Amino acid sequence: MEDCLFCRIARKEIPAQIVYEDDVVLAIKDINPQAPVHVLILPKEHFDSILTVPAGNDIISSIHIVANRLALKFGIVDSGFRLVNNCGEQGGQTVLHLHYHLLGGRNLNWPPG
Ligand code: 5GP
Ligand code: ZN
């Protein structure tokens, strides 16, 4: 999508700290980190949210596999981590391009705010 922030980051029109990239998935450091490790994992293809991913599309699986790899890379497997998808207004989604937050490196409270 032309004006979507994360599409523009995926097209390298806007700089970001890329920590992982393949043909379909991009992972970047969050610009406003909420934990020592705070990475955003997103599809290069635009989906507004998890609600618009068609049945049979394996992008969610691909994102989770990348999350596992990044948890290893950032050394948060043993301590534990959280993989979060905010969906919709009350779910806290502010960027309307599907993404997951990988958070770790501190004690994460439950329930989230
Ligand atoms: P959401 O609130 O939609 O679940 O998450 C959006 C996330 O994107 C927020 O954690 C926010 O800090 C992050 N973010 C917003 N703009 C930018 C940006 O330009 N670059 C990066 N790397 N992260 C951003
Ligand atoms: Zn987009």
Short mmCIF file of C-alpha atoms and ligand atoms in Angstrom, two decimals:
data_model
loop_
_atom_site.label_atom_id
_atom_site.label_comp_id
_atom_site.label_asym_id
_atom_site.label_seq_id
_atom_site.Cartn_x
_atom_site.Cartn_y
_atom_site.Cartn_z
CA MET A 1 0.00 0.00 0.00
CA GLU A 2 1.34 3.36 -1.05
CA ASP A 3 1.19 5.31 2.21
CA CYS A 4 1.36 2.50 4.76
CA LEU A 5 4.27 3.04 7.19
CA PHE A 6 5.36 -0.60 7.35
CA CYS A 7 4.98 -1.07 3.58
CA ARG A 8 7.27 1.93 3.16
CA ILE A 9 9.76 0.44 5.63
CA ALA A 10 9.57 -2.90 3.75
CA ARG A 11 10.32 -1.05 0.49
CA LYS A 12 13.27 0.68 2.26
CA GLU A 13 11.74 4.11 1.67
CA ILE A 14 11.88 4.78 5.41
CA PRO A 15 14.91 3.62 7.42
CA ALA A 16 14.62 1.04 10.16
CA GLN A 17 16.97 -1.15 12.14
CA ILE A 18 16.47 -4.44 10.34
CA VAL A 19 17.30 -7.52 12.43
CA TYR A 20 15.95 -10.18 10.04
CA GLU A 21 14.78 -10.27 6.43
CA ASP A 22 13.75 -12.90 3.92
CA ASP A 23 11.49 -12.90 0.88
CA VAL A 24 8.27 -12.60 2.85
CA VAL A 25 9.10 -11.44 6.39
CA LEU A 26 10.87 -8.39 7.80
CA ALA A 27 11.83 -7.84 11.45
CA ILE A 28 12.84 -4.41 12.78
CA LYS A 29 13.63 -2.88 16.14
CA ASP A 30 10.67 -0.97 17.56
CA ILE A 31 11.30 2.78 17.48
CA ASN A 32 9.88 3.11 21.02
CA PRO A 33 11.01 -0.07 22.79
CA GLN A 34 8.98 -1.29 25.75
CA ALA A 35 11.53 -3.91 26.83
CA PRO A 36 15.28 -4.53 26.35
CA VAL A 37 14.31 -6.70 23.37
CA HIS A 38 11.43 -5.25 21.34
CA VAL A 39 11.25 -6.35 17.75
CA LEU A 40 8.40 -5.97 15.25
CA ILE A 41 7.91 -8.91 12.89
CA LEU A 42 5.83 -8.19 9.82
CA PRO A 43 4.97 -9.57 6.41
CA LYS A 44 6.37 -7.64 3.46
CA GLU A 45 2.94 -8.01 1.86
CA HIS A 46 0.31 -5.69 3.26
CA PHE A 47 -2.46 -7.10 5.42
CA ASP A 48 -4.43 -4.69 7.62
CA SER A 49 -4.43 -7.20 10.48
CA ILE A 50 -4.65 -10.92 11.25
CA LEU A 51 -8.35 -10.62 10.32
CA THR A 52 -7.57 -10.21 6.62
CA VAL A 53 -5.09 -13.06 6.19
CA PRO A 54 -6.80 -15.60 3.91
CA ALA A 55 -7.26 -19.19 5.05
CA GLY A 56 -4.40 -21.29 3.73
CA ASN A 57 -1.92 -18.41 3.70
CA ASP A 58 1.11 -19.43 5.79
CA ILE A 59 2.40 -15.94 6.69
CA ILE A 60 1.42 -16.32 10.36
CA SER A 61 3.40 -19.55 10.55
CA SER A 62 6.37 -17.86 8.87
CA ILE A 63 6.23 -14.99 11.38
CA HIS A 64 6.20 -17.41 14.32
CA ILE A 65 9.18 -19.31 12.94
CA VAL A 66 11.09 -16.01 12.60
CA ALA A 67 10.07 -15.12 16.18
CA ASN A 68 11.66 -18.37 17.39
CA ARG A 69 14.86 -17.60 15.50
CA LEU A 70 15.01 -14.05 16.87
CA ALA A 71 14.33 -15.20 20.44
CA LEU A 72 17.41 -17.41 20.07
CA LYS A 73 19.41 -14.62 18.44
CA PHE A 74 18.61 -12.15 21.22
CA GLY A 75 19.17 -14.67 24.03
CA ILE A 76 15.69 -14.61 25.54
CA VAL A 77 14.73 -18.26 25.12
CA ASP A 78 15.78 -19.33 28.63
CA SER A 79 14.38 -16.28 30.43
CA GLY A 80 11.16 -16.27 28.41
CA PHE A 81 9.53 -13.81 26.07
CA ARG A 82 6.18 -12.66 24.74
CA LEU A 83 4.88 -12.61 21.17
CA VAL A 84 2.01 -10.13 20.90
CA ASN A 85 -0.41 -9.15 18.17
CA ASN A 86 -2.51 -6.07 18.85
CA CYS A 87 -5.64 -6.15 16.72
CA GLY A 88 -8.08 -3.29 16.31
CA GLU A 89 -8.58 -0.07 18.22
CA GLN A 90 -9.25 -1.46 21.69
CA GLY A 91 -6.62 -4.11 21.10
CA GLY A 92 -4.07 -1.32 20.87
CA GLN A 93 -3.23 -1.58 17.17
CA THR A 94 -1.85 1.75 15.97
CA VAL A 95 -0.23 0.71 12.68
CA LEU A 96 -2.71 -0.92 10.30
CA HIS A 97 -0.21 -3.36 8.78
CA LEU A 98 -0.12 -6.79 10.39
CA HIS A 99 2.76 -7.19 12.84
CA TYR A 100 3.77 -9.08 15.95
CA HIS A 101 5.78 -7.67 18.85
CA LEU A 102 8.57 -9.87 20.23
CA LEU A 103 9.27 -8.64 23.76
CA GLY A 104 11.81 -9.91 26.25
CA GLY A 105 14.73 -9.16 28.52
CA ARG A 106 12.66 -8.13 31.52
CA ASN A 107 9.86 -9.54 33.64
CA LEU A 108 6.67 -9.03 31.63
CA ASN A 109 3.59 -8.37 33.72
CA TRP A 110 0.27 -10.13 33.31
CA PRO A 111 -2.36 -9.10 32.46
CA PRO A 112 -0.98 -6.50 30.03
CA GLY A 113 -2.37 -2.98 30.38
P1 5GP B 1 0.87 -1.43 17.45
O1 5GP B 1 0.52 -0.34 18.44
O2 5GP B 1 0.19 -1.18 16.11
O3 5GP B 1 0.64 -2.81 17.96
O4 5GP B 1 2.43 -1.33 17.24
C1 5GP B 1 3.02 -0.38 16.42
C2 5GP B 1 4.44 -0.25 16.88
O5 5GP B 1 5.18 0.39 15.84
C3 5GP B 1 4.65 0.58 18.14
O6 5GP B 1 5.28 -0.22 19.14
C4 5GP B 1 5.53 1.73 17.68
O7 5GP B 1 6.50 2.11 18.64
C5 5GP B 1 6.16 1.19 16.42
N1 5GP B 1 6.49 2.19 15.43
C6 5GP B 1 5.73 3.26 15.03
N2 5GP B 1 6.35 3.94 14.06
C7 5GP B 1 7.53 3.31 13.83
C8 5GP B 1 8.61 3.56 12.92
O8 5GP B 1 8.62 4.51 12.13
N3 5GP B 1 9.66 2.70 12.98
C9 5GP B 1 9.70 1.65 13.84
N4 5GP B 1 10.78 0.86 13.82
N5 5GP B 1 8.68 1.38 14.71
C10 5GP B 1 7.62 2.20 14.70
ZN ZN B 2 1.34 -1.99 4.72
#
